[in-house]
GROMACS .gro file of C-alpha atoms in nm:
model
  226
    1UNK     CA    1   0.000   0.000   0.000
    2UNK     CA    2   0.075   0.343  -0.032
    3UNK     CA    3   0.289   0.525   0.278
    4UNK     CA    4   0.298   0.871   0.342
    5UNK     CA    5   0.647   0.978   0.144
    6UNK     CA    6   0.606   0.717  -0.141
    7UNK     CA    7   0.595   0.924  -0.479
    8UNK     CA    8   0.603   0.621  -0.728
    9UNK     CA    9   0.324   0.384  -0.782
   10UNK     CA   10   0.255   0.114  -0.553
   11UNK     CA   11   0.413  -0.214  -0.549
   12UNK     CA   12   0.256  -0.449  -0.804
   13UNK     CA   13   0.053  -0.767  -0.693
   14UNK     CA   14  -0.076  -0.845  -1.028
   15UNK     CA   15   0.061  -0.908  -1.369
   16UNK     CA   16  -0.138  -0.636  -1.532
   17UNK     CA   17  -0.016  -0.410  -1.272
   18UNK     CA   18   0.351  -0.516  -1.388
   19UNK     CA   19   0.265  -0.447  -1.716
   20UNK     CA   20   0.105  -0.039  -1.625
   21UNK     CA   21   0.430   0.004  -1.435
   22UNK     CA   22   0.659  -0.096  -1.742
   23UNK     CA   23   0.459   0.109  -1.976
   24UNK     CA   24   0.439   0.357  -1.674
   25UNK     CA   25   0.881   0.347  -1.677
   26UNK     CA   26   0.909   0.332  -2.057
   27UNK     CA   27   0.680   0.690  -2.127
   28UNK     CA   28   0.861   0.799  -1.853
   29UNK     CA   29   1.252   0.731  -2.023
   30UNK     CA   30   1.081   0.870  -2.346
   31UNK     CA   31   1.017   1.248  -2.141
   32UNK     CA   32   1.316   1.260  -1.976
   33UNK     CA   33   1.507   1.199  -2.303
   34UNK     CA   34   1.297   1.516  -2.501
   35UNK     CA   35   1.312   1.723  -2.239
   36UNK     CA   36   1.685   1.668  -2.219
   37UNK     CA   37   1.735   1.747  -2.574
   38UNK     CA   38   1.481   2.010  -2.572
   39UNK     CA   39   1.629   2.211  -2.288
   40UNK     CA   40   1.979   2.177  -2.412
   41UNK     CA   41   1.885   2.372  -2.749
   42UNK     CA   42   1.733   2.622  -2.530
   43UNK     CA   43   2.016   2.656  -2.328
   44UNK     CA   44   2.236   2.681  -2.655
   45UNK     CA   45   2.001   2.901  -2.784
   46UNK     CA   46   1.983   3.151  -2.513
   47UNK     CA   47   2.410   3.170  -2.498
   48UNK     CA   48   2.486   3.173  -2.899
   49UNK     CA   49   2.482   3.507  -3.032
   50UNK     CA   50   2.495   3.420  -3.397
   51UNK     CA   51   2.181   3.344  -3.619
   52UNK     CA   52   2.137   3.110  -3.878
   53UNK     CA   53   1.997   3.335  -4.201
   54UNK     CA   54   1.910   2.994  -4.347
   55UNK     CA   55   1.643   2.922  -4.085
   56UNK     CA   56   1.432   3.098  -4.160
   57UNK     CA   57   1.113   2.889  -4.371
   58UNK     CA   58   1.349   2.586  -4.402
   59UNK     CA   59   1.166   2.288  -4.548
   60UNK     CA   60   1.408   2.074  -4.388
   61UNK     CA   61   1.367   2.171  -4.056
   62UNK     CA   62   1.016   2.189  -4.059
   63UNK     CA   63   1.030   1.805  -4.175
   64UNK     CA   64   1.232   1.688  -3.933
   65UNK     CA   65   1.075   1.835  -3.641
   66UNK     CA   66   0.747   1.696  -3.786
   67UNK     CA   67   0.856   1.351  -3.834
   68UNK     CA   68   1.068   1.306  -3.529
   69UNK     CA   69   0.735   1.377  -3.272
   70UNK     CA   70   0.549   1.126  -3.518
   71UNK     CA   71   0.823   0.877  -3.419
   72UNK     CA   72   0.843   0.880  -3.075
   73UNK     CA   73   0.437   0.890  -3.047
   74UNK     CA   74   0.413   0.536  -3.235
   75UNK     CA   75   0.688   0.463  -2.971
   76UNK     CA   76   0.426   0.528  -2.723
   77UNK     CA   77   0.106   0.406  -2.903
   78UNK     CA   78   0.201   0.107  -2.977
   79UNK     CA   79   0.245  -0.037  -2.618
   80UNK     CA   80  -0.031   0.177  -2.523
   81UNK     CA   81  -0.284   0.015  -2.725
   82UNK     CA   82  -0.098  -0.340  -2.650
   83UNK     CA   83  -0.180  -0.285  -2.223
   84UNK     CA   84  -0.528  -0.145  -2.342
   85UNK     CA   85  -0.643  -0.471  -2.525
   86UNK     CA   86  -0.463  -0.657  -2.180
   87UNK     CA   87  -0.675  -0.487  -1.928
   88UNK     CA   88  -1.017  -0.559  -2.093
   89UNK     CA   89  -0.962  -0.916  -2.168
   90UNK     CA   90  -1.124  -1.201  -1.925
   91UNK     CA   91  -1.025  -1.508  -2.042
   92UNK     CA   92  -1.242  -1.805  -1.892
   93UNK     CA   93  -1.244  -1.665  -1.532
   94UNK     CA   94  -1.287  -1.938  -1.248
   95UNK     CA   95  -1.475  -1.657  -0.984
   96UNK     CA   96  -1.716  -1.406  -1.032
   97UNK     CA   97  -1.738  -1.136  -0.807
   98UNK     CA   98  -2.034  -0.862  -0.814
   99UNK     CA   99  -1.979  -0.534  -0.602
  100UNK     CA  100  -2.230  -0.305  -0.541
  101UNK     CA  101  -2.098   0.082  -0.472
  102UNK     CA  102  -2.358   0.245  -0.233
  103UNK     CA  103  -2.409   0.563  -0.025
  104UNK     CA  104  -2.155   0.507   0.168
  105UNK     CA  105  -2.041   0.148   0.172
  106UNK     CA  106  -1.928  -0.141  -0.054
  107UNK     CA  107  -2.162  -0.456  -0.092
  108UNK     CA  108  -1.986  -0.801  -0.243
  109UNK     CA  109  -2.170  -1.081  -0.387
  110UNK     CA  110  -2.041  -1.450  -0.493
  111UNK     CA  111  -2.279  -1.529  -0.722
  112UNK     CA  112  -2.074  -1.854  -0.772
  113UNK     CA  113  -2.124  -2.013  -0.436
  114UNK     CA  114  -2.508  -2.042  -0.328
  115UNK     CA  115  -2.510  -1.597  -0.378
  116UNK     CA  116  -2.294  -1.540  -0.059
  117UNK     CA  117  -2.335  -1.156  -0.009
  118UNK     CA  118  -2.247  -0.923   0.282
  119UNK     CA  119  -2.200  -0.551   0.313
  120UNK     CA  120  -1.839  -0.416   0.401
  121UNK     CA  121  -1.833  -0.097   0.568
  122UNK     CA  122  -1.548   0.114   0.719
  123UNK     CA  123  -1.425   0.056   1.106
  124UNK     CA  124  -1.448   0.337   1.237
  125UNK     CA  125  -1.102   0.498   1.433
  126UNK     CA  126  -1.215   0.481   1.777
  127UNK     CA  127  -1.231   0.111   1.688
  128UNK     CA  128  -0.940   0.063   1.523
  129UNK     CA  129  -0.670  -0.155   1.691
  130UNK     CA  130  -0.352  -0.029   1.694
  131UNK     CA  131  -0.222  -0.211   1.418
  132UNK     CA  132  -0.516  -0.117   1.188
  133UNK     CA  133  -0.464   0.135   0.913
  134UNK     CA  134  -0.708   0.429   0.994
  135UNK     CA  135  -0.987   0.484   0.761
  136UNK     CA  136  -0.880   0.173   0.538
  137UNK     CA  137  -0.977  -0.096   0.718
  138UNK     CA  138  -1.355  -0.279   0.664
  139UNK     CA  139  -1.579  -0.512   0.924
  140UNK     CA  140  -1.604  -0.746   0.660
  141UNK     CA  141  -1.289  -0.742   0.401
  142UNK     CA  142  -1.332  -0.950   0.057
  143UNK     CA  143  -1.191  -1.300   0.063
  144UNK     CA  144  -1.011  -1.446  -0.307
  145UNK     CA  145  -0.784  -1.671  -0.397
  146UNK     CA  146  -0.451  -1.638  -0.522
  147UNK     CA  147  -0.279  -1.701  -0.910
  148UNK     CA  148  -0.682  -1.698  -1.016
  149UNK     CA  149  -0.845  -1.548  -1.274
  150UNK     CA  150  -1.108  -1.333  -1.136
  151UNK     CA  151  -1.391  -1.178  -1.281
  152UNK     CA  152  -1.494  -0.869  -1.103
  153UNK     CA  153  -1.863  -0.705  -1.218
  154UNK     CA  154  -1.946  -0.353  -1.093
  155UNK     CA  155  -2.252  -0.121  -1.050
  156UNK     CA  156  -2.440   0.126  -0.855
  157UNK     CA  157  -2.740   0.131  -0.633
  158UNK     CA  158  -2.696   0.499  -0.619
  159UNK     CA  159  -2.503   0.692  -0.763
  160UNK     CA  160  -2.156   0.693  -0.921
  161UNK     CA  161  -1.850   0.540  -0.757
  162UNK     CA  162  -1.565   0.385  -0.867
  163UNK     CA  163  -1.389   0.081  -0.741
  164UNK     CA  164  -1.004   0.128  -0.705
  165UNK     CA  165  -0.707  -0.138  -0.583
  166UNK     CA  166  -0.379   0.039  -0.698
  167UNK     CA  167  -0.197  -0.213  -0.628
  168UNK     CA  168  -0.357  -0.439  -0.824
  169UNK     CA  169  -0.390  -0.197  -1.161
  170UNK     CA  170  -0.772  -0.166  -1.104
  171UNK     CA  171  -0.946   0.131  -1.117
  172UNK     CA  172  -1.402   0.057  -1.256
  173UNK     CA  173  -1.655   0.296  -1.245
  174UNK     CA  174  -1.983   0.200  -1.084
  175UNK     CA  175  -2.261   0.339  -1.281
  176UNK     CA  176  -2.666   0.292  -1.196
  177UNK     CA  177  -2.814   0.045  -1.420
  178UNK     CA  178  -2.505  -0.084  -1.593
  179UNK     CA  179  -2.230  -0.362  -1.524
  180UNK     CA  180  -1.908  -0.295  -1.548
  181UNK     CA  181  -1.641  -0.535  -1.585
  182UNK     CA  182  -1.333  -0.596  -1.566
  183UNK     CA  183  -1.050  -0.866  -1.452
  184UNK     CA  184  -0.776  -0.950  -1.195
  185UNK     CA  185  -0.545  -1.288  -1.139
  186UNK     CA  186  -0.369  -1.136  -0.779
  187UNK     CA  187  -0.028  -1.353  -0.781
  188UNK     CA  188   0.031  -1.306  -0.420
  189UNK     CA  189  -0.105  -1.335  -0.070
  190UNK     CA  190  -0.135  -1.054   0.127
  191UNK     CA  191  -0.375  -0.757   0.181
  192UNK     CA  192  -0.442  -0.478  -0.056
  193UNK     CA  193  -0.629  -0.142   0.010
  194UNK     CA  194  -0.821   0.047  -0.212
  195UNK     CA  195  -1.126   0.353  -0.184
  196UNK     CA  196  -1.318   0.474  -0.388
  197UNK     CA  197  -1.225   0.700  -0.687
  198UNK     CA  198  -1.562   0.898  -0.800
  199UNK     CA  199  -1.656   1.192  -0.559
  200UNK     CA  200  -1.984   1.040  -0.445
  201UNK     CA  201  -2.113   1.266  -0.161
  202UNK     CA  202  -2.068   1.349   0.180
  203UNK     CA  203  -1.894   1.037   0.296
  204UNK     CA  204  -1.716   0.952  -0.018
  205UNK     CA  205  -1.350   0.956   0.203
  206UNK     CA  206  -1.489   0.690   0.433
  207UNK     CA  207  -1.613   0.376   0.238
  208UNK     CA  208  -1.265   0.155   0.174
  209UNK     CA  209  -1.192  -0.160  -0.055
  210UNK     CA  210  -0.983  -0.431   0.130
  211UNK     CA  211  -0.905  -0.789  -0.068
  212UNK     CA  212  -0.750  -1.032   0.166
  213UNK     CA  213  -0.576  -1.266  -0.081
  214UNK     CA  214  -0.532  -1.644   0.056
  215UNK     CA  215  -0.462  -1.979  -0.084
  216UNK     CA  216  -0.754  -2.196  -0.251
  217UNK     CA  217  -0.807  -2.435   0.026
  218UNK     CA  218  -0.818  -2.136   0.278
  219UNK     CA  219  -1.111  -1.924   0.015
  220UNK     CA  220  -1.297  -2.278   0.002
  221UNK     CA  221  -1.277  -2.327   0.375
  222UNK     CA  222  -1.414  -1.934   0.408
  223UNK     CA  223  -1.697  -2.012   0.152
  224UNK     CA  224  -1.779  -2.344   0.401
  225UNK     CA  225  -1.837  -2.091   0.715
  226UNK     CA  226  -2.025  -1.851   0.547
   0.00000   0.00000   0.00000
């Protein structure tokens, strides 16, 4: 998760995530390298005293500085439209999970297994335990398995919200009287955080996402007490 002096994105527990951070690196190499070049001719520009009496309507120039910016934007395109085409695929997922964005709380549904549903709303910080994370963590947090693929659905009862885990390179909006979807195969155990993206009223700040991600025979054992 996120601390309070981290400035790069969080820590990736998904191979789409991995994927948003190397695109996320490479546009990143590409900017620094033109706005090297580009303030080094300023620079040169602003101590050179001569002028060039050729410059002035030179085809040449005017090519090259067209072409070159064409260039590096199919550098850019091109894995852009590759991670696009990645993030909305769902190949044959083995869960489905349904979450409902309401005023101001998160309910989850496993339509899967016998339509297990509960309602996960934020603890509040005068119950928080000490080693809680203050306004992140839920009463009832969202139980999947690990290294599967996941199908998540989202919508409304509302209005709009959005359902965000960073850490996991997902970021739906929840819209009234649509389904969203979208997909996640989490290749780790652990716990990720997440709130809601889409300023949805008054208590927008307060209603957290929290995924606990366990092994197969620990989800199935979950889905057994439920």
């Amino acid at each position: 998760m996120a601390t309070w002096f981290n400035i790069n994105l969080q820590e990736s527990a998904s191979p789409l995530m991995e994927q948003l951070i190397f695109f996320h690196d490479h546009s990143l190499l590409i900017i620094t390298m033109i706005t090297v070049m580009v303030s080094y001719i300023m620079a040169s520009l602003f101590f050179n005293s001569f002028t060039n009496r050729f410059l002035l309507e030179n085809q040449t120039i005017e090519m090259i500085w067209t072409i070159i910016p064409g260039i590096v934007l199919i550098f850019i395109a091109l894995p852009s439209l590759r991670l696009l085409y990645l993030l909305d695929e769902t190949k044959m997922p083995s869960i489905t999970l349904k979450t409902i964005g309401h005023q101001w709380y998160w309910s989850y549904e496993y339509s899967d297994f016998n339509n297990i549903e509960f309602d996960s709303f934020m603890i509040p910080s005068n119950e928080n335990f000490n080693s809680d994370f203050r306004l992140l963590e839920v009463n009832n947090r969202t139980i999947l398995p690990f290294k599967t693929q996941i199908r998540i659905l989202v919508t409304a009862a509302d209005v709009l919200h959005s359902w965000a885990m960073p850490s996991l390179g997902v970021k739906i909006d929840a819209n009234p009287g649509r389904l969203n979807q979208t997909s996640l195969n989490i290749n780790r155990p652990g716990l990720f955080y997440g709130q809601c993206s889409e300023i949805c009223g008054a208590v927008h700040s307060f209603m957290p996402i929290v995924i606990e991600s366990v092994h197969k025979n620990s989800f199935i054992n979950w889905l057994n007490q439920m």
